[in-house]
Short mmCIF file of C-alpha atoms in Angstrom, two decimals:
data_model
loop_
_atom_site.label_atom_id
_atom_site.label_comp_id
_atom_site.label_asym_id
_atom_site.label_seq_id
_atom_site.Cartn_x
_atom_site.Cartn_y
_atom_site.Cartn_z
CA MET A 1 19.64 -35.11 -49.24
CA GLU A 2 17.95 -31.73 -49.65
CA LYS A 3 16.41 -32.95 -52.90
CA MET A 4 14.96 -35.89 -51.05
CA GLU A 5 13.19 -33.48 -48.69
CA GLU A 6 11.82 -31.60 -51.65
CA TYR A 7 10.73 -34.88 -53.24
CA LEU A 8 9.03 -36.02 -50.04
CA GLU A 9 7.21 -32.72 -49.68
CA GLY A 10 6.09 -32.83 -53.31
CA LYS A 11 7.77 -29.50 -54.09
CA MET A 12 9.87 -30.76 -56.99
CA PRO A 13 9.44 -29.77 -60.66
CA PRO A 14 8.24 -32.77 -62.75
CA ASP A 15 11.48 -33.29 -64.69
CA THR A 16 13.61 -33.22 -61.52
CA LYS A 17 11.16 -35.56 -59.84
CA THR A 18 11.60 -38.07 -62.65
CA GLN A 19 15.37 -37.95 -62.22
CA VAL A 20 15.10 -38.52 -58.46
CA GLU A 21 12.78 -41.46 -58.93
CA ALA A 22 15.15 -43.01 -61.44
CA HIS A 23 18.02 -42.62 -58.97
CA LEU A 24 16.01 -44.15 -56.13
CA ARG A 25 15.39 -47.22 -58.26
CA GLU A 26 19.13 -47.68 -58.74
CA CYS A 27 20.66 -46.55 -55.43
CA GLU A 28 19.83 -48.85 -52.51
CA GLN A 29 21.31 -46.49 -49.89
CA CYS A 30 19.27 -43.51 -51.06
CA ASN A 31 16.19 -45.66 -51.43
CA ASN A 32 16.57 -46.95 -47.85
CA LEU A 33 16.92 -43.38 -46.57
CA TYR A 34 13.90 -42.32 -48.60
CA MET A 35 11.82 -45.13 -47.09
CA GLU A 36 13.03 -44.16 -43.62
CA LEU A 37 12.05 -40.54 -44.11
CA LEU A 38 8.74 -41.55 -45.63
CA SER A 39 7.86 -43.71 -42.63
CA ALA A 40 8.91 -40.87 -40.28
CA GLU A 41 6.50 -38.57 -42.11
CA GLU A 42 3.84 -41.25 -41.65
CA VAL A 43 4.44 -41.34 -37.86
CA ILE A 44 4.08 -37.57 -37.69
CA ARG A 45 0.94 -37.69 -39.84
CA GLU A 46 -0.67 -40.26 -37.51
CA GLU A 47 0.06 -38.10 -34.46
CA LYS A 48 -1.30 -35.02 -36.23
CA GLU A 49 -4.55 -36.75 -37.05
CA LEU A 50 -5.33 -37.64 -33.43
CA LEU A 51 -8.17 -35.63 -31.95
CA PRO A 52 -8.38 -34.27 -28.42
CA ASP A 53 -10.66 -35.75 -25.79
CA PRO A 54 -14.30 -34.83 -26.70
CA PHE A 55 -14.89 -33.59 -23.14
CA LEU A 56 -11.85 -31.33 -23.16
CA THR A 57 -13.82 -28.17 -23.92
CA SER A 58 -16.22 -28.87 -21.06
CA ARG A 59 -13.32 -29.41 -18.63
CA ILE A 60 -11.65 -26.21 -19.73
CA MET A 61 -14.86 -24.18 -19.41
CA ALA A 62 -15.57 -25.66 -15.96
CA LYS A 63 -12.19 -24.35 -14.77
CA VAL A 64 -12.72 -21.03 -16.54
CA GLU A 65 -16.08 -20.53 -14.81
CA SER A 66 -14.45 -21.01 -11.42
CA THR A 67 -11.69 -18.44 -12.00
CA ILE A 68 -11.81 -14.71 -11.43
CA ILE A 69 -10.55 -12.33 -14.08
CA ASN A 70 -8.15 -9.94 -12.34
CA GLU A 71 -7.96 -6.25 -13.07
CA PRO A 72 -5.33 -5.30 -15.62
CA ARG A 73 -2.04 -4.72 -13.97
CA ARG A 74 -1.47 -0.99 -13.56
CA SER A 75 1.92 0.37 -14.38
CA LEU A 76 3.88 1.79 -11.46
CA SER A 77 3.54 5.57 -11.11
CA PRO A 78 4.82 8.04 -8.49
CA VAL A 79 1.29 8.33 -7.07
CA SER A 80 0.91 4.59 -6.67
CA ILE A 81 4.23 4.44 -4.82
CA LEU A 82 3.77 7.56 -2.64
CA LYS A 83 0.15 7.01 -1.68
CA PRO A 84 0.71 4.09 0.71
CA LEU A 85 3.75 5.90 2.12
CA VAL A 86 1.70 9.03 2.84
CA ILE A 87 -1.03 6.98 4.49
CA THR A 88 1.50 5.21 6.71
CA ILE A 89 3.20 8.45 7.74
CA SER A 90 -0.17 10.08 8.49
CA ALA A 91 -1.21 7.16 10.67
CA ALA A 92 2.10 7.26 12.56
CA ALA A 93 1.78 11.03 13.07
CA ALA A 94 -1.75 10.64 14.41
CA ILE A 95 -0.64 8.01 16.89
CA PHE A 96 2.29 10.18 18.00
CA ALA A 97 0.01 13.18 18.44
CA GLY A 98 -2.31 11.08 20.52
CA ILE A 99 0.50 9.98 22.78
CA VAL A 100 1.74 13.56 23.22
CA LEU A 101 -1.75 14.84 23.97
CA GLY A 102 -2.36 12.11 26.47
CA TYR A 103 0.94 12.84 28.21
CA SER A 104 0.22 16.56 28.28
CA LEU A 105 -3.20 16.09 29.86
CA THR A 106 -1.77 13.79 32.49
CA HIS A 107 1.02 16.24 33.27
CA PHE A 108 -1.44 19.15 33.65
CA ASN A 109 -3.63 17.27 36.13
CA ASN A 110 -0.61 16.41 38.29
CA GLY A 111 0.59 20.08 38.27
CA ALA A 112 -2.70 21.36 39.73
CA GLU A 113 -1.77 19.84 43.18
CA LYS A 114 1.24 22.17 43.29
CA ALA A 115 -0.58 25.51 43.05
CA PRO A 116 1.38 28.73 43.96
CA SER A 117 1.28 29.81 47.63
CA GLU A 118 -0.88 32.83 46.76
CA LEU A 119 -3.61 30.47 45.77
CA ALA A 120 -3.23 28.72 49.12
CA LEU A 121 -3.79 32.07 50.92
CA SER A 122 -6.87 32.84 48.95
CA ASN A 123 -8.17 29.39 49.82
CA ASP A 124 -7.48 30.09 53.47
CA ALA A 125 -9.29 33.41 53.16
CA VAL A 126 -12.35 31.51 52.14
CA ILE A 127 -12.30 29.39 55.23
CA GLU A 128 -11.43 32.29 57.67
CA SER A 129 -14.30 33.18 59.96
CA VAL A 130 -16.38 36.20 59.22
CA ASN A 131 -15.57 37.71 62.71
CA PHE A 132 -11.87 37.88 62.01
CA LEU A 133 -12.38 39.67 58.75
CA ALA A 134 -14.68 42.14 60.48
CA ASN A 135 -12.02 43.04 63.16
CA GLU A 136 -9.46 44.19 60.53
CA MET B 1 -11.92 -4.25 -34.40
CA ASN B 2 -12.50 -7.76 -35.72
CA ASN B 3 -14.88 -10.33 -34.32
CA GLU B 4 -12.18 -12.05 -32.29
CA ASP B 5 -11.09 -8.76 -30.67
CA GLU B 6 -14.71 -8.13 -29.72
CA ILE B 7 -15.01 -11.63 -28.22
CA ILE B 8 -11.86 -11.03 -26.14
CA ARG B 9 -13.19 -7.63 -25.03
CA GLN B 10 -16.46 -9.19 -23.91
CA ILE B 11 -14.67 -11.97 -22.06
CA LEU B 12 -12.62 -9.40 -20.14
CA LEU B 13 -15.85 -7.59 -19.26
CA GLY B 14 -17.02 -10.76 -17.57
CA ASN B 15 -18.73 -12.80 -20.27
CA LYS B 16 -16.64 -15.92 -19.64
CA GLU B 17 -18.92 -18.20 -21.65
CA LEU B 18 -17.62 -16.57 -24.83
CA TYR B 19 -14.23 -18.12 -24.15
CA ARG B 20 -15.77 -21.40 -25.30
CA GLU B 21 -15.71 -20.03 -28.84
CA LEU B 22 -11.97 -19.44 -28.70
CA VAL B 23 -11.43 -22.90 -27.20
CA LEU B 24 -13.41 -24.58 -29.96
CA ASN B 25 -11.64 -22.60 -32.68
CA TYR B 26 -8.10 -23.27 -31.47
CA GLN B 27 -8.34 -26.54 -29.59
CA LYS B 28 -7.09 -28.75 -32.43
CA MET B 29 -4.27 -26.36 -33.20
CA VAL B 30 -3.02 -26.37 -29.62
CA PHE B 31 -3.50 -30.13 -29.30
CA SER B 32 -1.45 -30.83 -32.44
CA THR B 33 1.35 -28.62 -31.16
CA CYS B 34 1.35 -30.50 -27.86
CA MET B 35 1.41 -33.85 -29.66
CA GLY B 36 4.60 -32.75 -31.41
CA PHE B 37 6.26 -32.45 -28.02
CA VAL B 38 4.73 -35.15 -25.84
CA HIS B 39 3.67 -37.77 -28.47
CA ASN B 40 0.93 -39.02 -26.17
CA LYS B 41 -2.78 -38.28 -26.54
CA ASP B 42 -3.57 -38.17 -22.81
CA ASP B 43 -0.59 -35.98 -21.99
CA ALA B 44 -1.42 -33.72 -24.94
CA SER B 45 -5.01 -33.35 -23.71
CA ASP B 46 -3.85 -32.42 -20.19
CA LEU B 47 -1.34 -29.96 -21.59
CA THR B 48 -3.93 -28.43 -23.91
CA GLN B 49 -6.22 -27.84 -20.95
CA GLU B 50 -3.37 -26.25 -19.00
CA ILE B 51 -2.56 -23.98 -21.94
CA PHE B 52 -6.11 -22.73 -22.38
CA ILE B 53 -6.45 -21.98 -18.66
CA GLN B 54 -3.15 -20.13 -18.72
CA ALA B 55 -4.29 -18.20 -21.79
CA PHE B 56 -7.55 -17.27 -20.08
CA LEU B 57 -5.75 -16.00 -16.99
CA SER B 58 -3.33 -14.03 -19.18
CA LEU B 59 -6.01 -12.64 -21.50
CA LYS B 60 -5.92 -9.27 -19.79
CA ASP B 61 -2.28 -8.96 -20.92
CA PHE B 62 -3.03 -9.63 -24.60
CA LYS B 63 -2.34 -6.29 -26.24
CA GLY B 64 -3.27 -7.25 -29.80
CA LYS B 65 0.22 -6.50 -31.17
CA SER B 66 0.16 -9.96 -32.77
CA SER B 67 -2.78 -12.10 -33.78
CA PHE B 68 -4.49 -14.11 -31.08
CA SER B 69 -3.36 -17.37 -32.72
CA THR B 70 0.29 -16.25 -32.68
CA TRP B 71 -0.03 -15.29 -29.03
CA LEU B 72 -1.67 -18.63 -28.22
CA TYR B 73 1.00 -20.57 -30.13
CA ARG B 74 3.69 -18.89 -28.00
CA ILE B 75 1.92 -19.96 -24.81
CA ALA B 76 1.52 -23.48 -26.20
CA VAL B 77 5.19 -23.78 -27.17
CA ASN B 78 6.43 -22.44 -23.83
CA ALA B 79 4.10 -24.70 -21.85
CA SER B 80 5.13 -27.71 -23.92
CA LEU B 81 8.82 -26.99 -23.46
CA ASN B 82 8.31 -26.61 -19.70
CA ARG B 83 6.36 -29.87 -19.60
CA ILE B 84 9.07 -31.91 -21.34
CA LYS B 85 11.70 -30.49 -18.99
CA ARG B 86 9.79 -31.76 -15.99
CA PRO B 87 11.23 -34.97 -14.53
CA VAL B 88 8.93 -37.85 -15.35
CA ARG B 89 8.22 -40.61 -12.89
CA THR B 90 8.98 -43.83 -14.61
CA TRP B 91 8.74 -47.46 -13.78
CA PRO B 92 10.45 -50.42 -15.40
CA GLY B 93 9.13 -50.93 -18.88
CA TYR B 94 7.69 -47.43 -19.18
CA HIS B 95 8.69 -45.41 -22.22
CA GLN B 96 7.69 -41.78 -22.27
CA GLY B 97 5.55 -40.99 -25.26
CA GLU B 98 3.80 -44.31 -25.43
CA ASN B 99 0.11 -44.70 -24.99
CA GLU B 100 -1.15 -47.22 -22.47
CA ASP B 101 -2.38 -49.51 -25.23
CA GLU B 102 1.09 -49.66 -26.73
CA ARG B 103 2.58 -50.92 -23.52
CA THR B 104 0.14 -53.80 -23.14
CA LEU B 105 0.79 -57.21 -24.57
CA ILE B 106 -0.27 -57.61 -28.14
CA SER B 107 -3.13 -60.01 -28.49
CA VAL B 108 -2.42 -62.62 -31.12
CA ALA B 109 -6.13 -62.84 -31.76
CA ASP B 110 -6.20 -59.13 -32.76
CA ASN B 111 -3.13 -59.08 -35.01
CA ASP B 112 -2.08 -61.47 -37.72
CA ASP B 113 1.54 -60.34 -37.53
CA PRO B 114 2.58 -59.32 -34.01
CA GLU B 115 6.21 -59.13 -35.06
CA LYS B 116 5.34 -56.56 -37.71
CA MET B 117 3.35 -54.67 -35.09
CA LEU B 118 6.36 -54.64 -32.77
CA ILE B 119 8.64 -53.39 -35.53
CA GLN B 120 6.20 -50.61 -36.35
CA GLN B 121 5.97 -49.59 -32.71
CA GLU B 122 9.74 -49.62 -32.36
CA HIS B 123 10.10 -47.51 -35.46
CA LYS B 124 7.56 -45.05 -34.11
CA ARG B 125 9.65 -44.71 -30.96
CA TRP B 126 12.75 -44.10 -33.12
CA VAL B 127 11.03 -41.22 -34.86
CA GLN B 128 9.78 -39.75 -31.57
CA LYS B 129 13.22 -40.05 -29.98
CA ALA B 130 14.83 -38.48 -33.03
CA LEU B 131 12.44 -35.50 -32.77
CA ASP B 132 12.94 -35.24 -29.01
CA SER B 133 16.73 -35.25 -29.35
CA LEU B 134 16.80 -32.08 -31.46
CA PRO B 135 18.05 -28.85 -29.88
CA GLU B 136 15.18 -26.78 -28.49
CA ASN B 137 14.91 -24.16 -31.24
CA GLN B 138 15.12 -26.75 -33.99
CA ARG B 139 12.50 -28.85 -32.23
CA VAL B 140 10.10 -25.90 -31.95
CA ALA B 141 10.57 -25.02 -35.62
CA ILE B 142 10.07 -28.59 -36.84
CA VAL B 143 6.96 -29.13 -34.67
CA LEU B 144 5.37 -25.91 -35.89
CA SER B 145 6.24 -26.85 -39.47
CA LYS B 146 5.33 -30.55 -39.46
CA TYR B 147 2.54 -30.73 -36.88
CA ASP B 148 0.90 -27.34 -37.44
CA ASP B 149 1.74 -26.92 -41.14
CA LEU B 150 2.79 -23.32 -40.55
CA SER B 151 4.74 -21.32 -43.09
CA GLN B 152 8.24 -20.07 -42.32
CA ARG B 153 6.82 -16.54 -41.99
CA GLU B 154 4.27 -17.69 -39.40
CA ILE B 155 6.90 -19.68 -37.50
CA ALA B 156 9.22 -16.65 -37.52
CA GLU B 157 6.48 -14.50 -35.99
CA ILE B 158 5.81 -17.05 -33.23
CA MET B 159 9.50 -17.54 -32.47
CA ASP B 160 10.15 -13.80 -32.78
CA THR B 161 12.91 -14.29 -35.31
CA SER B 162 13.56 -13.87 -39.03
CA GLU B 163 12.35 -16.14 -41.82
CA GLY B 164 15.96 -16.80 -42.73
CA ALA B 165 16.69 -18.01 -39.22
CA VAL B 166 13.65 -20.32 -39.35
CA GLU B 167 14.78 -21.75 -42.68
CA ALA B 168 18.21 -22.47 -41.22
CA LEU B 169 16.64 -24.09 -38.14
CA LEU B 170 14.44 -26.32 -40.30
CA GLN B 171 17.32 -27.40 -42.51
CA ARG B 172 19.45 -28.29 -39.50
CA ALA B 173 16.51 -30.07 -37.86
CA LYS B 174 15.83 -32.19 -40.94
CA ALA B 175 19.52 -33.03 -41.33
CA GLY B 176 19.62 -34.01 -37.66
CA LEU B 177 16.55 -36.20 -38.05
CA ARG B 178 18.02 -37.96 -41.09
CA LYS B 179 21.21 -38.66 -39.20
CA LYS B 180 19.37 -39.98 -36.12
CA LEU B 181 17.04 -42.17 -38.15
CA SER B 182 19.84 -43.78 -40.14
CA HIS B 183 21.74 -44.36 -36.88
CA PHE B 184 18.74 -46.07 -35.32
CA ARG B 185 18.20 -48.16 -38.43
CA LYS B 186 21.80 -49.39 -38.37
CA ASN B 187 21.55 -50.39 -34.74
CA PHE B 188 18.21 -52.17 -34.97
#
């Protein structure tokens, strides 16, 4: 069988080829197999000889023109992993600081209505009449 | 840096039109490979288009460790294997791998011997079925050998294996084909 492959592919030395051909003339089974393999090679040859659609290149290039070449994929590095994390944490911290500041300002404004009593006296001193102060 | 490397570099810089040169150079090669798997000119054309688009989108990942043709062959083989694994919608009378013209009635006016024509078509289907029935690795090796006329060394590089392994695959594939063909012949 292996010799038949060699014979089909034309890779046989001339003297061996002669022997194979003599055998094929005498052995019907081998000859039938040879013809079968030969016709199979013919089927493959016919398929090989087919040419692609003449407009195939144009179709391919039309699709190529409409695509975008992406940047080469970068390998993962500690910086590429940490950078988005740092940005997220910074944004969260800024929001938190804003909330705290806002709360603090609100709290301070509310505390001003509860000034110490000394401040109340000094306010009263402002509105006391001038005559009273002069009699002291 | 050879001319092809320079073309690829320019394409990645944005000069897409240069890709046409690669398509023209390798179109027949890819098409023949596809024919070995799908046995149908229209399907092979569609698959070839798909392969070249995939190659274009993956061009940025081509490192140059192998030749461009080897890299493209790998894409072609993988795409072809994925295509044949896809379920095919069939209808009564449809045989995958046949061209439309083969499924139509044979015009007596066009052929002197329609019976001979039928026998030839049936035999062609035998051969295609025999090829399609091979295990995947054997099928890849035999397609690259028979349809692309590649050497065992070239096939080994594409399949990322040794030349010895390719030789063994080819021998088993050919033995399998012989067995299938004689089986078909006995049953016809």
